[in-house]
PDB file of C-alpha atoms in Angstrom:
ATOM      1  CA  MET A   1     112.903  30.913  81.851  1.00  0.00           C
ATOM      2  CA  VAL A   2     114.398  33.277  84.448  1.00  0.00           C
ATOM      3  CA  LEU A   3     112.715  34.118  87.740  1.00  0.00           C
ATOM      4  CA  ALA A   4     112.572  37.846  88.442  1.00  0.00           C
ATOM      5  CA  SER A   5     113.776  37.226  91.999  1.00  0.00           C
ATOM      6  CA  THR A   6     117.053  35.800  90.649  1.00  0.00           C
ATOM      7  CA  LEU A   7     117.837  39.072  88.854  1.00  0.00           C
ATOM      8  CA  SER A   8     117.928  41.234  91.994  1.00  0.00           C
ATOM      9  CA  ASP A   9     121.382  42.715  92.653  1.00  0.00           C
ATOM     10  CA  LYS A  10     122.928  40.966  89.632  1.00  0.00           C
ATOM     11  CA  ARG A  11     125.823  42.799  88.023  1.00  0.00           C
ATOM     12  CA  VAL A  12     125.025  44.424  84.672  1.00  0.00           C
ATOM     13  CA  VAL A  13     127.617  44.682  81.897  1.00  0.00           C
ATOM     14  CA  SER A  14     127.210  46.164  78.409  1.00  0.00           C
ATOM     15  CA  SER A  15     127.923  43.982  75.366  1.00  0.00           C
ATOM     16  CA  ASP A  16     131.211  45.860  74.877  1.00  0.00           C
ATOM     17  CA  GLY A  17     132.373  44.782  78.355  1.00  0.00           C
ATOM     18  CA  ARG A  18     131.765  48.003  80.284  1.00  0.00           C
ATOM     19  CA  GLU A  19     130.465  47.801  83.847  1.00  0.00           C
ATOM     20  CA  VAL A  20     126.995  49.402  84.023  1.00  0.00           C
ATOM     21  CA  GLY A  21     125.817  48.705  87.580  1.00  0.00           C
ATOM     22  CA  ASN A  22     123.512  46.278  89.393  1.00  0.00           C
ATOM     23  CA  VAL A  23     119.864  45.332  88.987  1.00  0.00           C
ATOM     24  CA  HIS A  24     117.798  47.284  91.513  1.00  0.00           C
ATOM     25  CA  ASN A  25     114.384  46.067  90.407  1.00  0.00           C
ATOM     26  CA  VAL A  26     112.437  44.718  87.447  1.00  0.00           C
ATOM     27  CA  ILE A  27     109.012  45.686  86.147  1.00  0.00           C
ATOM     28  CA  ILE A  28     106.822  42.882  84.847  1.00  0.00           C
ATOM     29  CA  ASN A  29     103.831  43.307  82.525  1.00  0.00           C
ATOM     30  CA  PRO A  30     100.962  42.002  84.696  1.00  0.00           C
ATOM     31  CA  GLU A  31      98.900  40.866  81.718  1.00  0.00           C
ATOM     32  CA  SER A  32     101.552  38.879  79.876  1.00  0.00           C
ATOM     33  CA  GLY A  33     103.954  38.145  82.731  1.00  0.00           C
ATOM     34  CA  SER A  34     106.854  39.246  80.538  1.00  0.00           C
ATOM     35  CA  LEU A  35     109.745  41.417  81.622  1.00  0.00           C
ATOM     36  CA  GLN A  36     109.052  45.033  80.673  1.00  0.00           C
ATOM     37  CA  THR A  37     111.743  47.176  82.329  1.00  0.00           C
ATOM     38  CA  LEU A  38     115.078  46.751  84.111  1.00  0.00           C
ATOM     39  CA  VAL A  39     115.837  49.285  86.846  1.00  0.00           C
ATOM     40  CA  ILE A  40     119.622  49.532  87.210  1.00  0.00           C
ATOM     41  CA  ASP A  41     121.627  51.154  90.024  1.00  0.00           C
ATOM     42  CA  THR A  42     124.475  52.912  88.258  1.00  0.00           C
ATOM     43  CA  GLU A  43     127.163  55.515  88.851  1.00  0.00           C
ATOM     44  CA  ARG A  44     126.941  56.597  85.202  1.00  0.00           C
ATOM     45  CA  PRO A  45     125.007  59.767  84.337  1.00  0.00           C
ATOM     46  CA  GLU A  46     123.295  57.864  81.494  1.00  0.00           C
ATOM     47  CA  VAL A  47     123.096  54.435  79.907  1.00  0.00           C
ATOM     48  CA  PHE A  48     122.358  54.089  76.173  1.00  0.00           C
ATOM     49  CA  GLY A  49     121.197  57.718  76.123  1.00  0.00           C
ATOM     50  CA  ILE A  50     118.729  57.261  78.994  1.00  0.00           C
ATOM     51  CA  GLU A  51     119.550  59.542  81.934  1.00  0.00           C
ATOM     52  CA  ALA A  52     119.855  58.206  85.473  1.00  0.00           C
ATOM     53  CA  ASN A  53     117.493  59.739  88.018  1.00  0.00           C
ATOM     54  CA  GLU A  54     118.577  61.604  91.163  1.00  0.00           C
ATOM     55  CA  ASN A  55     118.933  58.254  92.988  1.00  0.00           C
ATOM     56  CA  GLY A  56     121.411  56.950  90.402  1.00  0.00           C
ATOM     57  CA  ARG A  57     118.913  54.603  88.778  1.00  0.00           C
ATOM     58  CA  VAL A  58     118.124  54.199  85.117  1.00  0.00           C
ATOM     59  CA  LYS A  59     115.091  52.415  83.653  1.00  0.00           C
ATOM     60  CA  LEU A  60     115.941  50.415  80.558  1.00  0.00           C
ATOM     61  CA  PRO A  61     113.506  48.567  78.287  1.00  0.00           C
ATOM     62  CA  ALA A  62     113.693  44.788  78.562  1.00  0.00           C
ATOM     63  CA  ALA A  63     114.707  44.664  74.887  1.00  0.00           C
ATOM     64  CA  VAL A  64     118.280  45.620  75.908  1.00  0.00           C
ATOM     65  CA  LEU A  65     118.693  42.331  77.778  1.00  0.00           C
ATOM     66  CA  GLU A  66     120.912  40.006  75.786  1.00  0.00           C
ATOM     67  CA  THR A  67     122.042  37.280  78.194  1.00  0.00           C
ATOM     68  CA  VAL A  68     121.496  36.241  81.822  1.00  0.00           C
ATOM     69  CA  GLU A  69     124.315  34.268  83.424  1.00  0.00           C
ATOM     70  CA  ASP A  70     126.126  35.139  86.641  1.00  0.00           C
ATOM     71  CA  HIS A  71     125.613  38.704  85.382  1.00  0.00           C
ATOM     72  CA  LEU A  72     123.357  40.396  82.820  1.00  0.00           C
ATOM     73  CA  ILE A  73     124.685  41.473  79.444  1.00  0.00           C
ATOM     74  CA  ILE A  74     122.818  44.335  77.796  1.00  0.00           C
ATOM     75  CA  SER A  75     123.022  45.876  74.318  1.00  0.00           C
ATOM     76  CA  PRO A  76     121.821  49.263  73.069  1.00  0.00           C
ATOM     77  CA  PRO A  77     118.199  49.210  71.886  1.00  0.00           C
ATOM     78  CA  ALA A  78     117.762  49.002  68.128  1.00  0.00           C
TER      79      ALA A  78
END
């Protein structure tokens, strides 16, 4: 189990080793308590085909999360 508060500002890296950004926020499903969305601060115009907003943030589905260590590793959604 991972506490949402421990994800804040963690570095995010794609499964192919590319730097993506840092966790800005997470969105939790209030009914199930499960992670629903990762909000990533990024300098990229898009991540996995999802465009960053005007603030440089991209919302990714939780399904992209592969591993949580000292950083997050994400993979493209299936």
